[in-house]
Short mmCIF file of C-alpha atoms and ligand atoms in Angstrom, two decimals:
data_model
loop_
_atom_site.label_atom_id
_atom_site.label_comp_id
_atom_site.label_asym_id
_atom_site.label_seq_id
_atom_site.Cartn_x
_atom_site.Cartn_y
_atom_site.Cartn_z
CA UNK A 1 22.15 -3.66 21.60
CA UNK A 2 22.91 -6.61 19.71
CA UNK A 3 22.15 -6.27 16.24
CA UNK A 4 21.78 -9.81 15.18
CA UNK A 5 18.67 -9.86 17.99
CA UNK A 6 16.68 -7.46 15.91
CA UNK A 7 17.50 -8.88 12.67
CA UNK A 8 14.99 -10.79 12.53
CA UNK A 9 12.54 -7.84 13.08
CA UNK A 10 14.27 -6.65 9.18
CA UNK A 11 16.76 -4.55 11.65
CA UNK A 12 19.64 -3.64 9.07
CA UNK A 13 22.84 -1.51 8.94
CA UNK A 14 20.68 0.98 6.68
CA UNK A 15 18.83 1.81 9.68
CA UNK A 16 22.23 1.75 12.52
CA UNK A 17 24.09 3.72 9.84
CA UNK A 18 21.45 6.97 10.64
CA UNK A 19 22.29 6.98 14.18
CA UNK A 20 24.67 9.57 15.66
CA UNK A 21 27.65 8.45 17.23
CA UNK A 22 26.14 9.65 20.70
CA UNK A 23 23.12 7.73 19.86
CA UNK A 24 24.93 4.59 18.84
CA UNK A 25 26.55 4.95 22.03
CA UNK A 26 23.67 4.85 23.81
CA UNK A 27 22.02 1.92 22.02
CA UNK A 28 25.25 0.01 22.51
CA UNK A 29 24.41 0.70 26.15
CA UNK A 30 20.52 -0.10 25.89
CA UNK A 31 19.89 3.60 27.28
CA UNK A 32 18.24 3.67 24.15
CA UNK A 33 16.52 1.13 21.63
CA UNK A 34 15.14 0.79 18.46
CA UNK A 35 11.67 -0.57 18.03
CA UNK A 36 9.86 -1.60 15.43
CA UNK A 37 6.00 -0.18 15.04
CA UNK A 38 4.10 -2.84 15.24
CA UNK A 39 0.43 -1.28 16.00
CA UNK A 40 -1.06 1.97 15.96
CA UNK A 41 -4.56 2.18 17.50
CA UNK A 42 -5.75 5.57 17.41
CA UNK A 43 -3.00 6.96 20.66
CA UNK A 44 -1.80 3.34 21.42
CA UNK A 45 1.20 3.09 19.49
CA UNK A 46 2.92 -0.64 19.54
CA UNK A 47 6.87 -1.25 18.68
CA UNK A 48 8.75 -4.56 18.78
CA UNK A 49 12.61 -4.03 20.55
CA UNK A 50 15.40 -6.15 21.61
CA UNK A 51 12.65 -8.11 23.86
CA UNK A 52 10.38 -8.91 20.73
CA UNK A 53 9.91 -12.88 21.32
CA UNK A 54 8.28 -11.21 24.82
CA UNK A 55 5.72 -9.54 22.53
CA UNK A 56 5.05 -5.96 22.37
CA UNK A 57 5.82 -2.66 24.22
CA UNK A 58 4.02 0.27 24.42
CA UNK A 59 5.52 3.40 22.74
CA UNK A 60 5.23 6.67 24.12
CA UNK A 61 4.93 9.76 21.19
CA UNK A 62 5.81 12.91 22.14
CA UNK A 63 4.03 15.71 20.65
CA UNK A 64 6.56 16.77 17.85
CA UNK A 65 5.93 13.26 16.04
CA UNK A 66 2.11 13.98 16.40
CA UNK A 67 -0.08 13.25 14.34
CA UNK A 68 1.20 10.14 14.16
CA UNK A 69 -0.05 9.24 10.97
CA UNK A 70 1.87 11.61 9.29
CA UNK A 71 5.07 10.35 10.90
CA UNK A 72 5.27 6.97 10.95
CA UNK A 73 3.73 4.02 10.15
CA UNK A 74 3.52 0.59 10.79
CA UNK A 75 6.51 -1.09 10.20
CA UNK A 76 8.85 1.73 10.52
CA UNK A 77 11.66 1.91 13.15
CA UNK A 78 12.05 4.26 15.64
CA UNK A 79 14.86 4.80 18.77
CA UNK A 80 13.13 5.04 22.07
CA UNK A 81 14.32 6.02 25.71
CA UNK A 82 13.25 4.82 28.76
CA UNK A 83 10.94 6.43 30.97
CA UNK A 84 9.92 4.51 34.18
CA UNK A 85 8.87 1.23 32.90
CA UNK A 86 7.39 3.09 29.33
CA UNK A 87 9.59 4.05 26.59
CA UNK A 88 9.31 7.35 24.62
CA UNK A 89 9.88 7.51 21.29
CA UNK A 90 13.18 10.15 20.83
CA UNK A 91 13.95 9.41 16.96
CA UNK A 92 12.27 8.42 13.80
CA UNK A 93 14.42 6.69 11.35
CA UNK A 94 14.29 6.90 7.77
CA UNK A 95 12.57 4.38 6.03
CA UNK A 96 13.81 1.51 2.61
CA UNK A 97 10.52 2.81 1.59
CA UNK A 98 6.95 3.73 2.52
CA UNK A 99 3.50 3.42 1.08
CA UNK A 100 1.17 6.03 1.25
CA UNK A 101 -2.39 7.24 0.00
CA UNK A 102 -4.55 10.22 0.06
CA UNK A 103 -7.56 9.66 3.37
CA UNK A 104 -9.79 12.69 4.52
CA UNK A 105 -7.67 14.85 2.36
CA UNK A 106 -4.15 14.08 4.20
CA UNK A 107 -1.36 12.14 3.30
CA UNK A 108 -1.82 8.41 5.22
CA UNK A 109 1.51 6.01 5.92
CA UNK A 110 0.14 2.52 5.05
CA UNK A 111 3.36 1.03 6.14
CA UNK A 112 6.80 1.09 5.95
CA UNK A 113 9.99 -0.99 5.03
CA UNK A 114 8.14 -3.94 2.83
CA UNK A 115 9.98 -6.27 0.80
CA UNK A 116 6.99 -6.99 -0.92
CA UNK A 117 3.21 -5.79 -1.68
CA UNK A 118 0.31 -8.64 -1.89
CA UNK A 119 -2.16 -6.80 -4.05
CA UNK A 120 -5.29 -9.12 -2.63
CA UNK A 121 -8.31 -9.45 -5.20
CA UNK A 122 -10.96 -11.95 -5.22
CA UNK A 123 -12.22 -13.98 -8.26
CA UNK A 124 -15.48 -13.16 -7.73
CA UNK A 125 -17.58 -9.56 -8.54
CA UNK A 126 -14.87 -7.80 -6.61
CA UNK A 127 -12.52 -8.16 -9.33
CA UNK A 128 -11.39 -5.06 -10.79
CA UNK A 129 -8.59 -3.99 -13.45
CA UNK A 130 -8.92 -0.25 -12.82
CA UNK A 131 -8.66 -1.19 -9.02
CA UNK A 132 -5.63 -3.15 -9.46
CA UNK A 133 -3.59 -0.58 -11.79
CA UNK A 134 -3.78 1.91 -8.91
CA UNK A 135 -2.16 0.16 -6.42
CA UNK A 136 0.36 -1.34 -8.84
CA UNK A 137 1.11 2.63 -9.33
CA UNK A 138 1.39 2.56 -5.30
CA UNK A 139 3.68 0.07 -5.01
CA UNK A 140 5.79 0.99 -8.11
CA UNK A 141 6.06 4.56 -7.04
CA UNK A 142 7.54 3.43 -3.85
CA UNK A 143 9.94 0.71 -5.53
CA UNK A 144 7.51 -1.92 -3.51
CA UNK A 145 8.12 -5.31 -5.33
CA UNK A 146 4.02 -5.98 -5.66
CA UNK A 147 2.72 -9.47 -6.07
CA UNK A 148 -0.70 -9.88 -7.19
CA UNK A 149 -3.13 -12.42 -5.15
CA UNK A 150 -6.03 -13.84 -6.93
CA UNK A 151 -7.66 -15.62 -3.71
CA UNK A 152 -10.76 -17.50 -3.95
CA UNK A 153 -10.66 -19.16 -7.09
CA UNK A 154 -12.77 -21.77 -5.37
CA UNK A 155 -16.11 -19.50 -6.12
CA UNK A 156 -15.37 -19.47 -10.19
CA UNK A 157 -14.39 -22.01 -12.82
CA UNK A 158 -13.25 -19.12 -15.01
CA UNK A 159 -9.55 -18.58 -13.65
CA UNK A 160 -7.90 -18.20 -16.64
CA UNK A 161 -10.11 -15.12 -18.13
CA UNK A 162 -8.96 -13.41 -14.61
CA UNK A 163 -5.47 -14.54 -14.86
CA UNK A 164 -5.20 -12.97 -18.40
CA UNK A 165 -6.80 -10.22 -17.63
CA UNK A 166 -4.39 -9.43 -15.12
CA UNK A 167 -1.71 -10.77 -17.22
CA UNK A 168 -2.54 -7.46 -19.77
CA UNK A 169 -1.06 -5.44 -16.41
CA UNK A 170 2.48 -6.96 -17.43
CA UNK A 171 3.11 -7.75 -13.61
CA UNK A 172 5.88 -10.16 -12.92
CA UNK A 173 4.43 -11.81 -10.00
CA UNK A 174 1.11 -13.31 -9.82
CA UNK A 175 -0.47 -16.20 -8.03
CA UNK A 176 -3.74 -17.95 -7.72
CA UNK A 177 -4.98 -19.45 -4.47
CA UNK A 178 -7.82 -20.42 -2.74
CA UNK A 179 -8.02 -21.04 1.39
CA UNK A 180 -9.59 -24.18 0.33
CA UNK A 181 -7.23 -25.87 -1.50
CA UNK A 182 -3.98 -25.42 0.47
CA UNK A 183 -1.55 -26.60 -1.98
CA UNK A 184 -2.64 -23.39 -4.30
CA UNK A 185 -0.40 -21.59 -1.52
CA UNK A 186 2.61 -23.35 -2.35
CA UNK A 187 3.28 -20.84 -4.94
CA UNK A 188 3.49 -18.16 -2.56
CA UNK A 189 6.82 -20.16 -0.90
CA UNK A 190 8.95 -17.80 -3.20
CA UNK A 191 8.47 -14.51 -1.32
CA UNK A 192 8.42 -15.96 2.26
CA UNK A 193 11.14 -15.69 3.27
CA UNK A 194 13.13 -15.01 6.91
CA UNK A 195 13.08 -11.53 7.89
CA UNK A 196 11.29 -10.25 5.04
CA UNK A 197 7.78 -7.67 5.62
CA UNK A 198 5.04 -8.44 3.34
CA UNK A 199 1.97 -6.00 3.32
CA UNK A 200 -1.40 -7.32 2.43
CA UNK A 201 -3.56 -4.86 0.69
CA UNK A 202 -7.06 -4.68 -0.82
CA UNK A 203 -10.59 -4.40 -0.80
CA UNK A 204 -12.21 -5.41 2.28
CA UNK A 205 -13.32 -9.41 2.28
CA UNK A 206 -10.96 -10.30 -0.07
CA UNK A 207 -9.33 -12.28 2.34
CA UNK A 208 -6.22 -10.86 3.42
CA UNK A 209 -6.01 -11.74 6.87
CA UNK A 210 -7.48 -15.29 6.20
CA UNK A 211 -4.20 -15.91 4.14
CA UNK A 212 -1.92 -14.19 6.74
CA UNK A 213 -3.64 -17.46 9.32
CA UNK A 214 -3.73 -19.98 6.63
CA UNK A 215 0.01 -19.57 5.20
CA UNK A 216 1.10 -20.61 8.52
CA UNK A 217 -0.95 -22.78 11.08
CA UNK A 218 1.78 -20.74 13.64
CA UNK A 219 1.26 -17.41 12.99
CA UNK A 220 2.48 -15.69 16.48
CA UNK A 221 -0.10 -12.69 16.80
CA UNK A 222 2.11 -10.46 18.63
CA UNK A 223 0.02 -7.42 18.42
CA UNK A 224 -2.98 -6.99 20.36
CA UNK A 225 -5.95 -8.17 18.34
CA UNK A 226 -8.32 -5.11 17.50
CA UNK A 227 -10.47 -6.58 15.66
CA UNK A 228 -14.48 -6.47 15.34
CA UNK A 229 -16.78 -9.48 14.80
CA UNK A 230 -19.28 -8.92 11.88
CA UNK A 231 -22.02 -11.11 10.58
CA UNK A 232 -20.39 -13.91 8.10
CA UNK A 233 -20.74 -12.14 4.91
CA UNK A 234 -18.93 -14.64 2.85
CA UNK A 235 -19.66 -18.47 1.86
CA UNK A 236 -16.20 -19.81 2.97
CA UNK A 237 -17.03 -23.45 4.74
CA UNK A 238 -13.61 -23.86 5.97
CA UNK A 239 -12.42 -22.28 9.12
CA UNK A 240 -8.60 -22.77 8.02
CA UNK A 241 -7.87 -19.13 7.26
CA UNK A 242 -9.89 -18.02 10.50
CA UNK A 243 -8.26 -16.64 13.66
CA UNK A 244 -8.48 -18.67 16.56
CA UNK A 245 -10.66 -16.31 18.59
CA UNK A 246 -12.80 -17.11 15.86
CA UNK A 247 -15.32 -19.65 14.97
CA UNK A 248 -18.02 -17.18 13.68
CA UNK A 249 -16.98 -16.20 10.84
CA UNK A 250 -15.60 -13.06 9.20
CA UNK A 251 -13.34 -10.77 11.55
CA UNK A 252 -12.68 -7.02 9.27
CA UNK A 253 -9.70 -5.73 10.41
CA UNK A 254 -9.64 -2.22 11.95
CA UNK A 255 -6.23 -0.95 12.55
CA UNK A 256 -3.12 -1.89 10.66
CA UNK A 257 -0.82 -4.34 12.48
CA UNK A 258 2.47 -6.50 12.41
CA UNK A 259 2.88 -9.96 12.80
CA UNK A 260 5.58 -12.49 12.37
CA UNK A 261 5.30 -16.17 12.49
CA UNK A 262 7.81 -18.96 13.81
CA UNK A 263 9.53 -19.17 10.02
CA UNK A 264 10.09 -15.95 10.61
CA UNK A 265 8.12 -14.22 8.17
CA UNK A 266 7.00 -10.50 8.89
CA UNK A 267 3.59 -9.61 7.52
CA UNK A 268 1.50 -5.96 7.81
CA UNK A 269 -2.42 -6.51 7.89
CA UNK A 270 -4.16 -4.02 6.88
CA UNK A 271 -8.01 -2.81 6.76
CA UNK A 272 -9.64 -2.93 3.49
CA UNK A 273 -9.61 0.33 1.41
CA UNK A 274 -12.83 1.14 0.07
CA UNK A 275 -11.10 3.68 -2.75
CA UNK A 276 -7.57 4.23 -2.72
CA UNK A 277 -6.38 7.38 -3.43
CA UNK A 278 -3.07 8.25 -4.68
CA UNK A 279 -0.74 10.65 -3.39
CA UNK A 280 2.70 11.70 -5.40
CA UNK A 281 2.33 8.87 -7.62
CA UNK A 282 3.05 10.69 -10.73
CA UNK A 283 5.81 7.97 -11.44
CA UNK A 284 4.33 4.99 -10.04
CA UNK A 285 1.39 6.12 -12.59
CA UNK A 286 3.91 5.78 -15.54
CA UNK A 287 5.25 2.76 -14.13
CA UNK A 288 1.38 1.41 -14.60
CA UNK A 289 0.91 2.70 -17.92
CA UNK A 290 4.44 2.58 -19.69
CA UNK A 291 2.51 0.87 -22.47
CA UNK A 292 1.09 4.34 -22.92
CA UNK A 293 3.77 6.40 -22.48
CA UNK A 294 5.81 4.30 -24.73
CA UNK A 295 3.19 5.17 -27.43
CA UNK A 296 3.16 8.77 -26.40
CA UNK A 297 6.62 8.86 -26.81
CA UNK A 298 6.44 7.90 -30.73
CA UNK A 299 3.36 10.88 -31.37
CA UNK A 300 4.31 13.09 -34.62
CA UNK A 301 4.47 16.13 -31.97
CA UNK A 302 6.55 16.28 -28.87
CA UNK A 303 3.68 18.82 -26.97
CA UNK A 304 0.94 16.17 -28.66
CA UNK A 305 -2.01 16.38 -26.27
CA UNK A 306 -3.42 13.12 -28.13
CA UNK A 307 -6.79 14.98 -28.61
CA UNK A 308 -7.11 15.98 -32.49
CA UNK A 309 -3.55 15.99 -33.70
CA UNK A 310 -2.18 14.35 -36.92
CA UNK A 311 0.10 11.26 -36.35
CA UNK A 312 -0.85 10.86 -32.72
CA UNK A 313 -0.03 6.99 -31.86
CA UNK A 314 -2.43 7.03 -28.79
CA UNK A 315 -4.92 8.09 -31.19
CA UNK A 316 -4.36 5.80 -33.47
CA UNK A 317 -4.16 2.68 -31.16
CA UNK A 318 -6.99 3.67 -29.13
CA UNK A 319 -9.39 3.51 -33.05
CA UNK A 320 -7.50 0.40 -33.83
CA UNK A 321 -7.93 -1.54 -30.46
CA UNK A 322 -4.77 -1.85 -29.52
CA UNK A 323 -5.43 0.79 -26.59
CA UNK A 324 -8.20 -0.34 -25.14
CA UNK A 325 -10.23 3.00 -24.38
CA UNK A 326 -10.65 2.42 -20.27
CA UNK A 327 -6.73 1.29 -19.99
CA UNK A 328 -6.42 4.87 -21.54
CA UNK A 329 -9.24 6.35 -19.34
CA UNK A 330 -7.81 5.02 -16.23
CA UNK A 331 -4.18 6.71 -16.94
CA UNK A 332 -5.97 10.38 -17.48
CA UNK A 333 -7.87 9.62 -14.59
CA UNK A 334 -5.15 8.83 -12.17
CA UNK A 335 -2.54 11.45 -13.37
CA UNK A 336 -5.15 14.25 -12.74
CA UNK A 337 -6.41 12.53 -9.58
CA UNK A 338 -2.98 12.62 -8.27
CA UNK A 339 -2.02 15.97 -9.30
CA UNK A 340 -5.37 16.95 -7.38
CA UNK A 341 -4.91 15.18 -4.54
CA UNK A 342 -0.98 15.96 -4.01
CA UNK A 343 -2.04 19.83 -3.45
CA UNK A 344 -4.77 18.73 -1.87
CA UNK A 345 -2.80 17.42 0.80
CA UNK A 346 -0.55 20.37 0.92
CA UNK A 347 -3.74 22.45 2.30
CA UNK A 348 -6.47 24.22 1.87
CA UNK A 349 -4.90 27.25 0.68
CA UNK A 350 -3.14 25.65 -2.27
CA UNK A 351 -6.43 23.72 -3.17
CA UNK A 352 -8.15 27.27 -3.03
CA UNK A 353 -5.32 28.41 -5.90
CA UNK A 354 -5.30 25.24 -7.99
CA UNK A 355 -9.27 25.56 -8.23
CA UNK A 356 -8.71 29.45 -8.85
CA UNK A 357 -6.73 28.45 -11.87
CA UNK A 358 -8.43 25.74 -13.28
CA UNK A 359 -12.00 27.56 -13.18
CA UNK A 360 -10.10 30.19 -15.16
CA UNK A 361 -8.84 28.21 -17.59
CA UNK A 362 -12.14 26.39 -18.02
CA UNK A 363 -13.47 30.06 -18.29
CA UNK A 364 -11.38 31.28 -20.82
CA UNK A 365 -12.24 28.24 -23.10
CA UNK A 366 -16.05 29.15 -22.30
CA UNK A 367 -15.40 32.46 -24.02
CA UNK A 368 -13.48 31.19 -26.63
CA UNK A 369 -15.78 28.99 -27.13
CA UNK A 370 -18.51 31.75 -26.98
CA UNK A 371 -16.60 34.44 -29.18
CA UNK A 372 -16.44 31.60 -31.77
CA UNK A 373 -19.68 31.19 -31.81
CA UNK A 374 -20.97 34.62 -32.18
CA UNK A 375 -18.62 35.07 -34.86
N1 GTP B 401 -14.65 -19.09 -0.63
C1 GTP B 401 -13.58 -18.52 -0.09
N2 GTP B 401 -13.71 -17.65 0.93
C2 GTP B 401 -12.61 -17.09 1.46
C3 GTP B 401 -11.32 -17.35 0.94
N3 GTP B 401 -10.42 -16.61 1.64
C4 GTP B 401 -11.13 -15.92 2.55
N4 GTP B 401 -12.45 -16.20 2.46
C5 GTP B 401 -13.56 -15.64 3.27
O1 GTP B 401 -13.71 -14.28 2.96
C6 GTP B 401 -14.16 -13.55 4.10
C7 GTP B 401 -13.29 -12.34 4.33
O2 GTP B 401 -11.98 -12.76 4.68
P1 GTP B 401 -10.98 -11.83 5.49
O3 GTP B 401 -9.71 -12.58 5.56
O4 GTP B 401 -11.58 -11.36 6.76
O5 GTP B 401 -10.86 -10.62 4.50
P2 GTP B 401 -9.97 -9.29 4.69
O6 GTP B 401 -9.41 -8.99 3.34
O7 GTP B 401 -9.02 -9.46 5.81
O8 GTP B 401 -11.10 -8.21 5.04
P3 GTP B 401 -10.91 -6.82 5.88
O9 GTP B 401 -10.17 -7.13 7.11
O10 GTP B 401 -12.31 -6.37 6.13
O11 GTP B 401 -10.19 -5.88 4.97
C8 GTP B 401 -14.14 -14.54 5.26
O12 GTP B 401 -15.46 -14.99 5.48
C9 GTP B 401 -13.25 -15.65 4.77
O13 GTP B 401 -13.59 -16.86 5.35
C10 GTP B 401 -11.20 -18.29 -0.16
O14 GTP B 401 -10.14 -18.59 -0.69
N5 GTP B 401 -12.36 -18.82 -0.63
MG1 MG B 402 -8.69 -8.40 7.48
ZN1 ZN B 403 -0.48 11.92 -29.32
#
């Protein structure tokens, strides 16, 4: 193994530093290699190696990294052995970081090792705040750098109410682009860089994988294309952000994949989330909202539960619109979302208890509220 050959796959010594001394051995030897998911299609799992300008090999999981959506995701690396002309996947490496969300009540990898997160929204009535705060929590809670992508601003002439809308967020990056003015993209030069994964994510038809094609006219589509054709849903008249297998129309993408074009830029498509659902963002959450916790922080009482208490800030700012009241909303809603939906993940068992308890404590205020009453 050469490491300089899979450098430009975002290969670094954080990864060669977790291999053994036998297994460094053996990579040194190529009787092993790291790969670099770059697909996974239901069993058909996809990794880039020391062959990548070749394209893709197929990766063979054995049954202890199964399911493999709980194990890796795309974008992670993994060591591999050979096995006739296959290779099987022997190691999973730790990660720089990983994104994940709560789907069918288990923990989902959305990918793995980004440099940076392109929130995707559209100018148009897709646009939502509440939306965009929870996968700003995603990304912060993983230490993802996010950027957030206003495409189509071709459909509106009111840019600047989104822009300061999104603004109130406090995000540090944010761009506005539209496929159909091309210079717009310019101001996405900053964050392409060599070697660096960016992760497109977002509603569906907010055009994420148009501006993966459009960014660059030589986007190398190393992974297989799994992609269905759908009616044309959208009013785009240009065919610049449209792949080349193409000329219908609108192509939703189905599985997530990774693809790197001749400047060398990696970038993770993904399929549009209808509702994301956090998982252990408790952090990420406060990373959203530090507005809010920064108020909390100043409340008369440390324990203040900001519902009745005197000198409560949040209280306070929410009466004299400085909190606006679904900013505040969003931040109860996503704390106890996540809370639910962390032991949700950890099983049926522990969702059994956490309902246990919280049906007693709602019936203990019921009879509280009932001895009160017949007092
Ligand atoms: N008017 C306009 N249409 C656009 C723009 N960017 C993309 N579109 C159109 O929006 C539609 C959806 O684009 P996609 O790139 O497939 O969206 P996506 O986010 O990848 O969608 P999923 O794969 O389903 O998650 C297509 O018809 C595009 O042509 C834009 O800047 N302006
Ligand atoms: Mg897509
Ligand atoms: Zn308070």
């Amino acid at each position: 193994m050469n490491i300089s050959t899979l450098q430009p796959l975002g290969w670094s010594h954080f990864f060669l530093q977790q291999a053994s001394t036998q297994t460094f051995e053996k990579l040194q030897a190529n009787t092993l290699q790291a790969f670099r998911i770059s697909a996974i299609h239901r069993s058909v799992i996809k990794g880039l190696g020391n062959d990548w300008n070749k394209g893709e090999v197929e990766l063979l999981c054995p049954e202890n990294f199964q399911p493999v959506s709980e194990h890796f995701g795309v974008g992670d690396w993994v060591i591999a052995e050979p096995v006739h002309e296959h290779f099987r996947i022997t190691e999973v490496l730790e990660a720089k970081n990983q994104l994940e969300r709560l789907s069918n009540r288990k923990r989902q990898l959305i990918a793995a090792n980004l440099d940076y997160l392109f929130i995707v929204t559209s100018a148009n009535s897709d646009f939502n705040l509440k939306r965009l705060e929870r996968y700003l929590a995603m990304a912060y809670e993983s230490n993802i750098e996010p950027v957030i992508v206003l495409n189509k601003i071709d459909l509106t002439d009111k840019v600047d109410d989104y822009l300061d809308q999104i603004r109130g967020l406090k995000v540090h990056n944010l761009v506005s682009i539209s496929m159909l003015e091309p210079d717009s993209l310019l101001s996405l030069n900053h964050y392409l860089k060599a070697g660096a994964t960016i992760a497109m994510v977002g509603s569906s038809g907010v055009g994420k994988s148009s501006l993966i094609n459009a960014l660059f006219n030589h986007v190398v589509e190393l992974a297989t294309s799994v992609l269905n054709s759908v009616e044309v849903t959208d009013n785009m008249q240009a065919t610049g952000g449209i792949r080349e297998d193409d000329d219908k129309g609108k192509h939703t993408t189905t599985s997530r994949q990774l693809l790197i074009n001749q400047q060398g830029v990696l970038f993770i498509d993904t399929p549009g989330i209808r509702e994301l659902q956090l998982l252990n963002a408790q952090e990420g959450i406060e990373q959203t909202f530090n507005d809010i916790v920064h108020l909390a922080r100043q409340c008369k009482f440390t324990n203040c539960a900001h519902q009745t208490e005197p000198g409560c800030q949040i209280l306070q700012a929410l009466e004299n619109g400085e909190l606006p009241l679904s900013h505040w909303d969003n931040y109860q809603k996503l704390l106890k979302e996540d809370a639910f939906n962390a032991r949700s993940a950890q099983g049926a068992y522990a969702q059994k208890q956490y309902m246990k308890s919280f049906s007693k404590a709602i019936n203990k205020v019921q009879s509280k509220h009932r001895q009160n009453k017949g007092k």
